[in-house]
Short mmCIF file of C-alpha atoms in Angstrom, two decimals:
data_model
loop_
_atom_site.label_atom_id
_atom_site.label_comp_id
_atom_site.label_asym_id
_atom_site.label_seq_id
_atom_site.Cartn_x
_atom_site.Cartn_y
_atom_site.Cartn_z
CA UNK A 562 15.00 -21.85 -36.93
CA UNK A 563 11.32 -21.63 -36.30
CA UNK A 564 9.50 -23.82 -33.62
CA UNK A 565 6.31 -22.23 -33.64
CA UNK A 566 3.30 -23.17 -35.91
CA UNK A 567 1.07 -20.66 -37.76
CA UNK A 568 -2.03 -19.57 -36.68
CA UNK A 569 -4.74 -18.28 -38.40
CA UNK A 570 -5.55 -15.98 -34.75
CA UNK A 571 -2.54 -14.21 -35.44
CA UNK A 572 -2.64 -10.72 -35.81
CA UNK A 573 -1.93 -8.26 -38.80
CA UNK A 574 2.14 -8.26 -39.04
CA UNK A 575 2.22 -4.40 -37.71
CA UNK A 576 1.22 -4.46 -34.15
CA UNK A 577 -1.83 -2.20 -33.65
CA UNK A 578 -2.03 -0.42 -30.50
CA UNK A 579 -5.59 0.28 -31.21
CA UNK A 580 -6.02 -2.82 -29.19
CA UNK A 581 -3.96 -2.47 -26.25
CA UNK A 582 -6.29 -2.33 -23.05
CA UNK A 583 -4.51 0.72 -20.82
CA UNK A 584 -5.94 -0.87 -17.20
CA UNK A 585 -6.18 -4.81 -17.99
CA UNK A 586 -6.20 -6.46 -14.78
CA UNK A 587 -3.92 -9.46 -14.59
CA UNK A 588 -2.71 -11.11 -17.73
CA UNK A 589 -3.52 -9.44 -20.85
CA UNK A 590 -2.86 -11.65 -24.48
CA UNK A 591 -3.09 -8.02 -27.59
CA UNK A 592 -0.81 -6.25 -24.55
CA UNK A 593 2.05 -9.05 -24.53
CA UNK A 594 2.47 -9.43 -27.97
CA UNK A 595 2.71 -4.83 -28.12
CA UNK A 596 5.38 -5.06 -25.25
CA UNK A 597 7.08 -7.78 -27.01
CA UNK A 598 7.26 -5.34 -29.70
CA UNK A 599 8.06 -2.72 -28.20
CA UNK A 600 11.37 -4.64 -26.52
CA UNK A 601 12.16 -5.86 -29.85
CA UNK A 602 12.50 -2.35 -31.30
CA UNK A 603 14.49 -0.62 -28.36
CA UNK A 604 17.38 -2.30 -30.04
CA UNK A 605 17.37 -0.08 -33.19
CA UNK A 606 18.63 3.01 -33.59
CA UNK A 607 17.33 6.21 -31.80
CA UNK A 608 15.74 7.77 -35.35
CA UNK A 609 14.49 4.42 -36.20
CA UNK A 610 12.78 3.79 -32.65
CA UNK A 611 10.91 7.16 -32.87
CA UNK A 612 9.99 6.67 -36.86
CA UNK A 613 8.70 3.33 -36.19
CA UNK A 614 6.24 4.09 -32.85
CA UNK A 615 4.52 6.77 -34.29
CA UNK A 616 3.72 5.14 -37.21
CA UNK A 617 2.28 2.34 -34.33
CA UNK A 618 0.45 5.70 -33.13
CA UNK A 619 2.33 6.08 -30.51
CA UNK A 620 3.08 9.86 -28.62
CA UNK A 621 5.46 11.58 -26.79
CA UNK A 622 8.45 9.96 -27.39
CA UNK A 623 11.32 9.91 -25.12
CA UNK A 624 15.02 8.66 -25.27
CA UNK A 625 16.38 6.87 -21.71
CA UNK A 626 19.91 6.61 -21.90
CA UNK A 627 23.01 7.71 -19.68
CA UNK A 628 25.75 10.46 -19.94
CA UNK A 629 29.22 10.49 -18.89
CA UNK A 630 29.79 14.11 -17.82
CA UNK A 631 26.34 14.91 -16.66
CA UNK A 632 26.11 14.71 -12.68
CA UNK A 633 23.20 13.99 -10.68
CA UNK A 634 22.45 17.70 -9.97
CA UNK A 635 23.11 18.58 -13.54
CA UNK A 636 20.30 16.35 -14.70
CA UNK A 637 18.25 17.62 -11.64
CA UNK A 638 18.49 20.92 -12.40
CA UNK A 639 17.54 20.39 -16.17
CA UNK A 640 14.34 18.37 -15.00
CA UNK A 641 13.60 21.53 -12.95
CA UNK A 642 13.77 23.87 -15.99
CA UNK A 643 10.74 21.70 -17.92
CA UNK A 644 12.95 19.75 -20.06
CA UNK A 645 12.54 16.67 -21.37
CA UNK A 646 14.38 13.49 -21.37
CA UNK A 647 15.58 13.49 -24.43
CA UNK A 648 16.95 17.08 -24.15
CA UNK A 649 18.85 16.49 -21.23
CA UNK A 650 20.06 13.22 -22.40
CA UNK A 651 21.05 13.80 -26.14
CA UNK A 652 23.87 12.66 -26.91
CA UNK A 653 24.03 9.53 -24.89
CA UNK A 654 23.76 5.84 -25.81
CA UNK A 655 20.19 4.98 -25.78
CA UNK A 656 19.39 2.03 -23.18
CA UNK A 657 15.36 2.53 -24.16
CA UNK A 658 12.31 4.83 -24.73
CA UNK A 659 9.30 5.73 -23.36
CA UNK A 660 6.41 6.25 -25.45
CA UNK A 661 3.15 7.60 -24.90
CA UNK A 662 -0.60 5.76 -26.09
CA UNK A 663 -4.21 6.49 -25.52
CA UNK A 664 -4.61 5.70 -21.85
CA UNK A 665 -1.23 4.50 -21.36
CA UNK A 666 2.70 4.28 -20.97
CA UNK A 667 5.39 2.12 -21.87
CA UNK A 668 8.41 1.97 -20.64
CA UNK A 669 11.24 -0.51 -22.93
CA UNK A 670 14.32 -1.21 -22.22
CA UNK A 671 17.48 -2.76 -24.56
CA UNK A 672 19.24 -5.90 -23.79
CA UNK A 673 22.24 -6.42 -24.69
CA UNK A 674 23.55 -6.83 -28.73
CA UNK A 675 24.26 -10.12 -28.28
CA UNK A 676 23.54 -13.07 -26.17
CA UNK A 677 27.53 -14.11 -25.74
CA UNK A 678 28.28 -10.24 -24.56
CA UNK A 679 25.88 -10.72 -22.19
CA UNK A 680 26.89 -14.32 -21.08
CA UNK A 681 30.81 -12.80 -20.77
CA UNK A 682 29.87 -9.53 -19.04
CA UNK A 683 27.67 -11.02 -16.82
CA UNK A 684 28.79 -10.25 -13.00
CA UNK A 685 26.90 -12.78 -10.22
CA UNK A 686 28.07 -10.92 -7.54
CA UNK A 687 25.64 -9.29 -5.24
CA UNK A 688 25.33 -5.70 -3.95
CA UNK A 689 22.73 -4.29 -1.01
CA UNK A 690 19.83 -2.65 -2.17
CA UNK A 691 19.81 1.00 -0.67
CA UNK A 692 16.18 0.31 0.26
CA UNK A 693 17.90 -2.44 2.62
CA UNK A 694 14.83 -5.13 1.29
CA UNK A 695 18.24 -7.43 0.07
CA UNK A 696 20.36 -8.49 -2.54
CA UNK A 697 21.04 -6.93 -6.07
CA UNK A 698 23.13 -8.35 -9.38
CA UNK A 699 25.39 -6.21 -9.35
CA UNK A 700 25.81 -5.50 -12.83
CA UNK A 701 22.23 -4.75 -13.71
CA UNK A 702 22.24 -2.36 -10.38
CA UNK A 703 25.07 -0.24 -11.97
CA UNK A 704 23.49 -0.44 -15.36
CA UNK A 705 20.41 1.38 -13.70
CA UNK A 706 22.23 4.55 -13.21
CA UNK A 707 21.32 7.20 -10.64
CA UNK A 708 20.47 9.82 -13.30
CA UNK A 709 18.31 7.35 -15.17
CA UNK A 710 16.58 6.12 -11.92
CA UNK A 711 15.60 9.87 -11.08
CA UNK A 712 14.60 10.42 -14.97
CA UNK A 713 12.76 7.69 -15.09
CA UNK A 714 10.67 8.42 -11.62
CA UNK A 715 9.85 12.12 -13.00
CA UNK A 716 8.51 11.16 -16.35
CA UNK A 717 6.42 8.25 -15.39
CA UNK A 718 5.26 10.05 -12.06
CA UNK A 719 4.22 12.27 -14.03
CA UNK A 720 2.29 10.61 -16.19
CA UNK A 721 0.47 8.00 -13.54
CA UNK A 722 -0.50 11.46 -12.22
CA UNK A 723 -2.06 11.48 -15.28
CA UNK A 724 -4.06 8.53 -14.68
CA UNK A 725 -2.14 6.60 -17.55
CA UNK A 726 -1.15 2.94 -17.19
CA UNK A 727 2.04 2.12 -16.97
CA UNK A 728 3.99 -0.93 -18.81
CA UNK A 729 7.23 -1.67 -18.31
CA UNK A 730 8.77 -4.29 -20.63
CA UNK A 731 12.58 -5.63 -21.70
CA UNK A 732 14.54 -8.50 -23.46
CA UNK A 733 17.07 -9.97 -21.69
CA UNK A 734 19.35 -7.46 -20.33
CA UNK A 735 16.64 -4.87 -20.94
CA UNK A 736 14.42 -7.41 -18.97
CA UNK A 737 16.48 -7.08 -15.80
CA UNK A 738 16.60 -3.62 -15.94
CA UNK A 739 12.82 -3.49 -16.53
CA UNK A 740 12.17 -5.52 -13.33
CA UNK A 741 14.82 -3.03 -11.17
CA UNK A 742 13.41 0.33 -12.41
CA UNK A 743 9.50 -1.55 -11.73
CA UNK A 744 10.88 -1.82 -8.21
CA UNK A 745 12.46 1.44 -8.13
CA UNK A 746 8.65 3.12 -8.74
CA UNK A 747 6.80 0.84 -7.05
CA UNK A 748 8.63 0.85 -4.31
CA UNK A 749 8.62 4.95 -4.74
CA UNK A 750 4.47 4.64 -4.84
CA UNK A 751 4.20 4.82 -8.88
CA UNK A 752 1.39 1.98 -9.50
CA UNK A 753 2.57 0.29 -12.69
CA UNK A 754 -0.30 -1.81 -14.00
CA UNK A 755 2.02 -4.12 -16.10
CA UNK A 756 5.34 -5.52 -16.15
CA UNK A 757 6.45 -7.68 -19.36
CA UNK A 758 9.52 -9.30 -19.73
CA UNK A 759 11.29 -11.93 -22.72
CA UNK A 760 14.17 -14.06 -21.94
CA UNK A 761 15.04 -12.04 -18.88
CA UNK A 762 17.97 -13.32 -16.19
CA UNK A 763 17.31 -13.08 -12.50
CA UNK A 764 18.47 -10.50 -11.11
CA UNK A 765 17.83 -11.27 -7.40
CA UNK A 766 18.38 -12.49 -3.76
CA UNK A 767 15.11 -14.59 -2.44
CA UNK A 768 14.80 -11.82 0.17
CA UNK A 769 14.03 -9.14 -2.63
CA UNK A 770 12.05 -11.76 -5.27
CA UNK A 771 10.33 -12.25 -1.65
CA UNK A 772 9.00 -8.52 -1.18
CA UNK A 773 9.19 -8.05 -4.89
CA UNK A 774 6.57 -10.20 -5.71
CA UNK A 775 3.99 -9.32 -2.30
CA UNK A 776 4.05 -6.09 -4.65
CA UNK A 777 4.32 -6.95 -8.30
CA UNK A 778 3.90 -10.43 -8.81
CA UNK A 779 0.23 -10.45 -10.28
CA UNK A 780 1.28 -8.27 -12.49
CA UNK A 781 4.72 -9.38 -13.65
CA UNK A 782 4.93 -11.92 -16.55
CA UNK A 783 8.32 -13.15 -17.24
CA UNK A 784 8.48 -15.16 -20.65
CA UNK A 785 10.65 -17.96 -21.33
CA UNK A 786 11.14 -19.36 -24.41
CA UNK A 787 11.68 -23.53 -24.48
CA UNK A 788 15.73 -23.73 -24.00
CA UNK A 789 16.95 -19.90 -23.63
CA UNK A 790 19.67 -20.34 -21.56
CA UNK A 791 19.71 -16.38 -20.68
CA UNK A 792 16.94 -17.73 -18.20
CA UNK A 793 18.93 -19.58 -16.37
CA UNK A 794 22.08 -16.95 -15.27
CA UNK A 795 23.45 -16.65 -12.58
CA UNK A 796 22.86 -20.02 -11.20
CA UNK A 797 20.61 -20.01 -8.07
CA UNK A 798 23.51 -20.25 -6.06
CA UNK A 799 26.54 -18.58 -7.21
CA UNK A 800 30.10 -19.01 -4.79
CA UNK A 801 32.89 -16.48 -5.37
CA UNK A 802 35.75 -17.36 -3.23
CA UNK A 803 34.47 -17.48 0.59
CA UNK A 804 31.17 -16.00 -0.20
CA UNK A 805 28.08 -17.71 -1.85
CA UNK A 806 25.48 -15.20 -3.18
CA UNK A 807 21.61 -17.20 -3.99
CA UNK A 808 19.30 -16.05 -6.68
CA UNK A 809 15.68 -16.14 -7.93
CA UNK A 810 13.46 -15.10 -10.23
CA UNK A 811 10.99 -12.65 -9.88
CA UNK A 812 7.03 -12.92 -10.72
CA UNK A 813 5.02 -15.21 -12.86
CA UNK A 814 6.39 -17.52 -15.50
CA UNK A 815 5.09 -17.86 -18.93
CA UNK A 816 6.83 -20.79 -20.59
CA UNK A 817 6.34 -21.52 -24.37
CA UNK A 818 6.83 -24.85 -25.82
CA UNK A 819 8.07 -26.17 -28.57
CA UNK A 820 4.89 -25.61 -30.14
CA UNK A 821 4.67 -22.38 -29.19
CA UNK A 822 1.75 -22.75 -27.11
CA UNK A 823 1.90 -20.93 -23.61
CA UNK A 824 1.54 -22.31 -19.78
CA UNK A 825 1.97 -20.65 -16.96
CA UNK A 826 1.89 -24.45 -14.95
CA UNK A 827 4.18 -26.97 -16.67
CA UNK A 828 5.14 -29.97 -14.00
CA UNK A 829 9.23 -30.93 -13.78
CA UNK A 830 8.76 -34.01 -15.98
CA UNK A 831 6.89 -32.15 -18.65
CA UNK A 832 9.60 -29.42 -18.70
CA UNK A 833 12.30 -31.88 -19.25
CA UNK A 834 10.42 -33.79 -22.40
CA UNK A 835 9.39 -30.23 -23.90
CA UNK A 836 12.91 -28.78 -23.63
CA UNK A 837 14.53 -32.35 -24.89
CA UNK A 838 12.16 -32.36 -27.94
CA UNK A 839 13.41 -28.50 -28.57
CA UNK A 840 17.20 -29.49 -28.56
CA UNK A 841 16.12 -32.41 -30.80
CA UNK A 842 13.67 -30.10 -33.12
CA UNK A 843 17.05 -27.67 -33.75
CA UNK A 844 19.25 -30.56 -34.38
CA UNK A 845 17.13 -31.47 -37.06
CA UNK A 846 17.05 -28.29 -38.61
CA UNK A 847 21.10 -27.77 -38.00
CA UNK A 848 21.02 -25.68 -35.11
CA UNK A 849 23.29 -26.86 -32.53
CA UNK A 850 23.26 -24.25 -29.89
CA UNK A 851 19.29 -24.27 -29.57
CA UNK A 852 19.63 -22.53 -25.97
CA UNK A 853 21.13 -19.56 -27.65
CA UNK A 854 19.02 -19.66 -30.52
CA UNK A 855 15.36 -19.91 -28.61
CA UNK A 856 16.96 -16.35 -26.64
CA UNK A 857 16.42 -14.45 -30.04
CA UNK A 858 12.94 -12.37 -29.80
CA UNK A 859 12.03 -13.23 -33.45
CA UNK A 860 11.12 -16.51 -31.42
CA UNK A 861 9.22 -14.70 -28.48
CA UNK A 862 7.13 -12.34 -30.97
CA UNK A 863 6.33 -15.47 -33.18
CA UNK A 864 4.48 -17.69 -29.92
CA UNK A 865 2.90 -14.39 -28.90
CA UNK A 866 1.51 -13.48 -32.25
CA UNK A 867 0.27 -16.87 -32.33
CA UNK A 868 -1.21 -16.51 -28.71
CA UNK A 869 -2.70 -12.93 -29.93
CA UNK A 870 -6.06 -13.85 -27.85
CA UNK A 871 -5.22 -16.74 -25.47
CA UNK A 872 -4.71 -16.09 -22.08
CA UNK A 873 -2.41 -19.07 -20.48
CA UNK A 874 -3.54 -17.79 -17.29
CA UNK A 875 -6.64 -18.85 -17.15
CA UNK A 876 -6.77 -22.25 -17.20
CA UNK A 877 -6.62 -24.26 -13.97
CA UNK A 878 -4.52 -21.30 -12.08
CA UNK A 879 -6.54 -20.14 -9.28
CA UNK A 880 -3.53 -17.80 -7.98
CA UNK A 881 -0.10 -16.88 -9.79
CA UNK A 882 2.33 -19.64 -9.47
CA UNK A 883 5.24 -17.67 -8.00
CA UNK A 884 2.88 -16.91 -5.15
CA UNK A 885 2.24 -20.75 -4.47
CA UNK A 886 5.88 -21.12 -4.33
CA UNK A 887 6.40 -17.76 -1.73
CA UNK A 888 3.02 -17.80 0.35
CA UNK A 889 2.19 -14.60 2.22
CA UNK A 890 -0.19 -14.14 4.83
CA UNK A 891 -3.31 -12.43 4.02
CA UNK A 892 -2.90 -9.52 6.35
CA UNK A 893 1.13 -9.52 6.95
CA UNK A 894 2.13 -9.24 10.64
CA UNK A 895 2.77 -6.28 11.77
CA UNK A 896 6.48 -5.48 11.30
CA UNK A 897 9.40 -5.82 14.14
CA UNK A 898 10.16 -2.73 16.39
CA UNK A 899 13.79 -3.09 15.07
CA UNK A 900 12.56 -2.77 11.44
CA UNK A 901 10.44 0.15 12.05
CA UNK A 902 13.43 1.79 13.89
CA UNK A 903 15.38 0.97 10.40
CA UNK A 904 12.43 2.63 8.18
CA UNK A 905 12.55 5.80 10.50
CA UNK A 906 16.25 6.01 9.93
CA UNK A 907 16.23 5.19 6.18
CA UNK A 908 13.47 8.02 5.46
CA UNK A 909 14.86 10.32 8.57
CA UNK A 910 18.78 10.03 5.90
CA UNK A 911 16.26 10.63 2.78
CA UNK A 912 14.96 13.53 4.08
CA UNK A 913 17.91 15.17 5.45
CA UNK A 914 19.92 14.38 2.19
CA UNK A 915 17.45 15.74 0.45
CA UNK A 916 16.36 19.26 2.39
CA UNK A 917 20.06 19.70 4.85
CA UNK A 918 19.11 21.77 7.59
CA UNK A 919 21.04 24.97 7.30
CA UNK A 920 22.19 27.47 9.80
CA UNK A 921 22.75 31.43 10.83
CA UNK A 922 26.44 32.22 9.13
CA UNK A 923 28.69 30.53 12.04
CA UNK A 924 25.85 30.15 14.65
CA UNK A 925 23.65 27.56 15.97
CA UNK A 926 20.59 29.28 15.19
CA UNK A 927 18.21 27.90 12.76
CA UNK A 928 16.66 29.13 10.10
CA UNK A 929 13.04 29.20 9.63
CA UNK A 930 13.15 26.76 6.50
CA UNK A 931 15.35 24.36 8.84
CA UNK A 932 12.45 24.36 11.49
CA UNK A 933 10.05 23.14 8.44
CA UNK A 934 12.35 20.41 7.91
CA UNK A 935 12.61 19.36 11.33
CA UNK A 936 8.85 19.17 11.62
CA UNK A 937 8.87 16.70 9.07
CA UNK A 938 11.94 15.12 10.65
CA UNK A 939 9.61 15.04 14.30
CA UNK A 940 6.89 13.29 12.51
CA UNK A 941 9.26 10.47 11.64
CA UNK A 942 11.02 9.90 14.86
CA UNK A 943 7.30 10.00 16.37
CA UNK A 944 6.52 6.58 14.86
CA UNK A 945 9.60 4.90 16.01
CA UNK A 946 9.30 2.32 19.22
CA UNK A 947 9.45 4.83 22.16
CA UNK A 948 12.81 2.66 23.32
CA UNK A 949 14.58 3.65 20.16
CA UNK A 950 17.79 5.94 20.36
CA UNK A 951 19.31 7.96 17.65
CA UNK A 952 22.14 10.14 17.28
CA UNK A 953 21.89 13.59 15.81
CA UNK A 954 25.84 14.57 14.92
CA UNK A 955 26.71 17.94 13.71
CA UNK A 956 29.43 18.84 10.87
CA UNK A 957 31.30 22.10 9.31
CA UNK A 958 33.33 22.68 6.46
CA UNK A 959 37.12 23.42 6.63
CA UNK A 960 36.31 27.69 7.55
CA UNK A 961 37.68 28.60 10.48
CA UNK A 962 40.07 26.46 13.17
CA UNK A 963 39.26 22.89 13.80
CA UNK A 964 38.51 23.03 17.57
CA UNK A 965 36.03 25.94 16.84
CA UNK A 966 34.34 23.98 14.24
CA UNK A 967 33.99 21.08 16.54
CA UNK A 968 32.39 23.71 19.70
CA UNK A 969 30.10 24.65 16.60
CA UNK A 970 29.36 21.18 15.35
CA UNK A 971 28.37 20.14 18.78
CA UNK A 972 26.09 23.34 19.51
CA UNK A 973 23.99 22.96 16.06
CA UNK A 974 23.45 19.15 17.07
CA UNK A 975 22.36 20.33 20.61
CA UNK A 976 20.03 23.23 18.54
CA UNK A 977 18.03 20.54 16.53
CA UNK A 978 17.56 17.88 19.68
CA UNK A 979 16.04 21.10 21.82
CA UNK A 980 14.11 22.03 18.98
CA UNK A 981 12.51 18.36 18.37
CA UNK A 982 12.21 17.88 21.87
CA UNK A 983 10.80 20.75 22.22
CA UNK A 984 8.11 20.13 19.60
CA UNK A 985 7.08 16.93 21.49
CA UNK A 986 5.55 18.53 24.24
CA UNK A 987 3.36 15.38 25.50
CA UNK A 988 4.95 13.03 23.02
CA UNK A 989 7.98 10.73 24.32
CA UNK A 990 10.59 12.48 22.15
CA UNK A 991 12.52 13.37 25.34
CA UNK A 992 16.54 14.35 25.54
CA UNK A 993 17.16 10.80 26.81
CA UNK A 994 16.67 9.86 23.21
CA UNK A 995 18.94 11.61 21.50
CA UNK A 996 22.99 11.56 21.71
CA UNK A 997 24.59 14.64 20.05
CA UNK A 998 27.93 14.88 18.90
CA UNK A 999 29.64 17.58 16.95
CA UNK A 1000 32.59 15.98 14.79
CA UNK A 1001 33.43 19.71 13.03
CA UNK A 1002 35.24 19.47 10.17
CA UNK A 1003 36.71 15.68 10.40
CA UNK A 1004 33.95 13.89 8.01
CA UNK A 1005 33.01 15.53 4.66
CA UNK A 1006 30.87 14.13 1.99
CA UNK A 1007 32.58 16.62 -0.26
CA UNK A 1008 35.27 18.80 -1.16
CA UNK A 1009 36.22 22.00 0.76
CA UNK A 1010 37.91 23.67 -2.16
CA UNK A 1011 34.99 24.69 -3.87
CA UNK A 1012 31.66 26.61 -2.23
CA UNK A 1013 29.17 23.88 -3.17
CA UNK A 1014 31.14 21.29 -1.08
CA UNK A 1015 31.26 23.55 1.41
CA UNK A 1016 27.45 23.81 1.90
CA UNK A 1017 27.07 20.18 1.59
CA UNK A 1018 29.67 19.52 4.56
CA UNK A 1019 27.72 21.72 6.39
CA UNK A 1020 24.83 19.50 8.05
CA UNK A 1021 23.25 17.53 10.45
CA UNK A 1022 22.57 14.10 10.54
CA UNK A 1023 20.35 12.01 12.60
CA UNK A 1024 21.43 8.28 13.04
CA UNK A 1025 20.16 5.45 14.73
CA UNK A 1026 22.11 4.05 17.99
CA UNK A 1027 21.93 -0.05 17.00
#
């Protein structure tokens, strides 16, 4: 079925990325019709996906996918050695690519095979975002594994170093997943210039869409296309036994019509006629589940190519619409004491998970690398409210008896509050402060039986007292 009219503005059939515009500000037309191209392709084969963008001109190419027995580390310790995505993910089933142009990035991502696997698989319910800014589908937060997530940050880090532009785009399931790994480097300070997505789901709490869109929004265009009914899961409110879980899309809308033509401002009534005289347009032509049908991205690619210059943006919308919906002030307030107290512990965890101070063999001496840490640790807990208390507990492995452990706990907890208060001097990081604890060997993150979960039950951590 084909709802969309010919054009004669409509570009040559093999998308030239001679005219994609690396730092276009706000909606670009040549660039959505690429991405849409690019999102259409990340559902071919691996061979065929790196065949077919360098023939586009396209550099660099890069697999993202997951692997069962790689951990974390493992893929860490690869990135360390200089290798490339690809290398340290062959094998795996490919979930996208990044590809490299002149002046830019882009990031694609796959949906799913078919709309009905998606439609089954799909789980509503909600899980926290670690960045505590709300509510995550659950699904499409698992699907965005921890190894991709830190892949993904290195590559494209690297390249905004670069000074490239970076576009992240996705269909459907690859949508959502674009939208999560565009907060994932925003939110790490990557500045992505574009974010392009075609029949995507939301993927949301209004908390997140909320700060989301204070970030991304003028840069986010979400398509929909006339009746897809991917656009419309999960429901805005979703109830699963006692609890009820509230969702909403992220960024600007693009809607196309049944004539293909795009708007980014369509009124309620208008919707209702366009999307009536789409069910009625399919019936006609035989097509009785239209809402599945107008999800496919042969319909997305066909509006766009015939939109190749137009820019639905710029008619009559003096700021994006999801904006007008979600008003923020100008110059935010400045944030709660409470909240800042919750930053300072977030990044205080981040830091300490990711540099654990270490210790003299059985002592309570630090090291001299541990004192760099805690420098960095005494510039956080500087900009917390001067009433805010934390809690700095110690831990050991299983070595030795359990009392000692605890004595040992409790002295390298008492060693790191002396050394920060110490470091204050005329600041008001005083003992009153902090509360140490030594817990010994009762609490592991890890297993004893093996050196490396040793090490990481060794530590410190620094908590704040709610």
């Amino acid at each position: 079925m084909t709802k969309t009219d010919s054009s004669p503005t409509s570009p040559p059939r093999t998308p030239n990325f001679d005219d994609y515009t690396p730092k276009a500000d706000g909606y670009a037309p040549r660039n959505a019709y690429l991405l849409a191209s690019c999102a259409n392709l990340a559902y071919e084969k691996p061979d065929e996906i790196e065949k077919q963008t360098r023939s586009w001109g396209l550099t660099d190419f890069q697999f993202l996918g997951e692997t069962e027995d790689l951990g974390f580390q493992e893929v860490k310790s690869r990135f360390s050695e200089g290798k490339v995505v690809q290398d340290i993910l062959k094998g795996a089933g490919t979930e996208g690519f990044i590809a490299r142009g002149n002046g830019f990035a882009i990031v694609s991502f796959r949906g799913t095979e078919e709309v009905t696997d998606f439609l089954t698989d799909a789980n509503a319910l909600q899980v926290r975002d670690p960045g505590e800014r709300g509510e995550l589908h659950s699904g499409f937060h698992g699907a965005l594994s921890a190894p991709l997530r830190a892949g993904l940050k290195k590559v494209v880090g690297d390249y905004a170093e670069k000074g490239l532009g970076i576009w992240v785009t996705g269909h459907s399931l690859g949508g959502a997943l674009a939208t999560l790994a565009a907060a994932d480097l925003a939110f790490a300070g990557i500045e992505l210039q574009g974010v392009y997505t075609f029949g995507q789901p939301r993927v949301c709490c209004p908390d997140f869409a909320k700060v989301y869109d204070e970030r991304l929004c003028d840069r986010h265009f979400r398509f929909v296309n006339n009746n897809d009914i991917v656009t419309e899961a999960p429901l805005k409110r979703v109830k699963y036994q006692e609890r009820v879980w509230r969702y909403r899309h992220v960024g600007q809308r693009i809607y196309i019509k049944t004539s293909g033509q795009l708007t980014d401002d369509i009124g309620r009534l208008e919707l209702t006629m366009d999307r009536a005289a789409g069910y009625v347009a399919a019936a006609l032509e035989g097509d009785f589940a239209d809402g599945v049908s107008d999800h496919s991205m042969v319909h997305y690619l066909a509006a766009l190519e015939q939109n190749y210059t137009v820019d639905p943006t710029a008619e009559g919308a003096e700021e994006p619409r999801a904006l007008k919906e979600s008003p923020a002030p100008k110059e935010p307030p400045p944030p709660k004491p409470r909240e800042v107290a919750r930053k300072t512990a977030e990044d205080l965890a981040g830091l300490l998970e990711k540099h654990p101070v270490e210790f003299a063999l059985n002592r309570a001496e630090l090291t001299d690398e541990s004192k760099k840490i805690l420098d960095d640790a005494f510039r956080l807990l500087s900009g917390a409210p001067p009433d805010t208390r934390f809690s700095i507990e110690g831990h050991t492995d299983n070595t030795g008896t359990p009392e000692g452990n605890r004595e040992l706990s409790l002295e390298r907890a008492e060693a790191v509050r002396d050394y920060l208060v110490g470091r204050s001097r005329l600041d008001s990081l005083d003992t009153d402060r902090f509360k140490t604890e030594g817990f010994g060997q009762n609490r592991p993150v890890a297993t004893n039986d093996t050196a490396e979960g040793q090490k990481k039950n060794r530590r410190v951590e620094i908590r704040l007292l709610e």
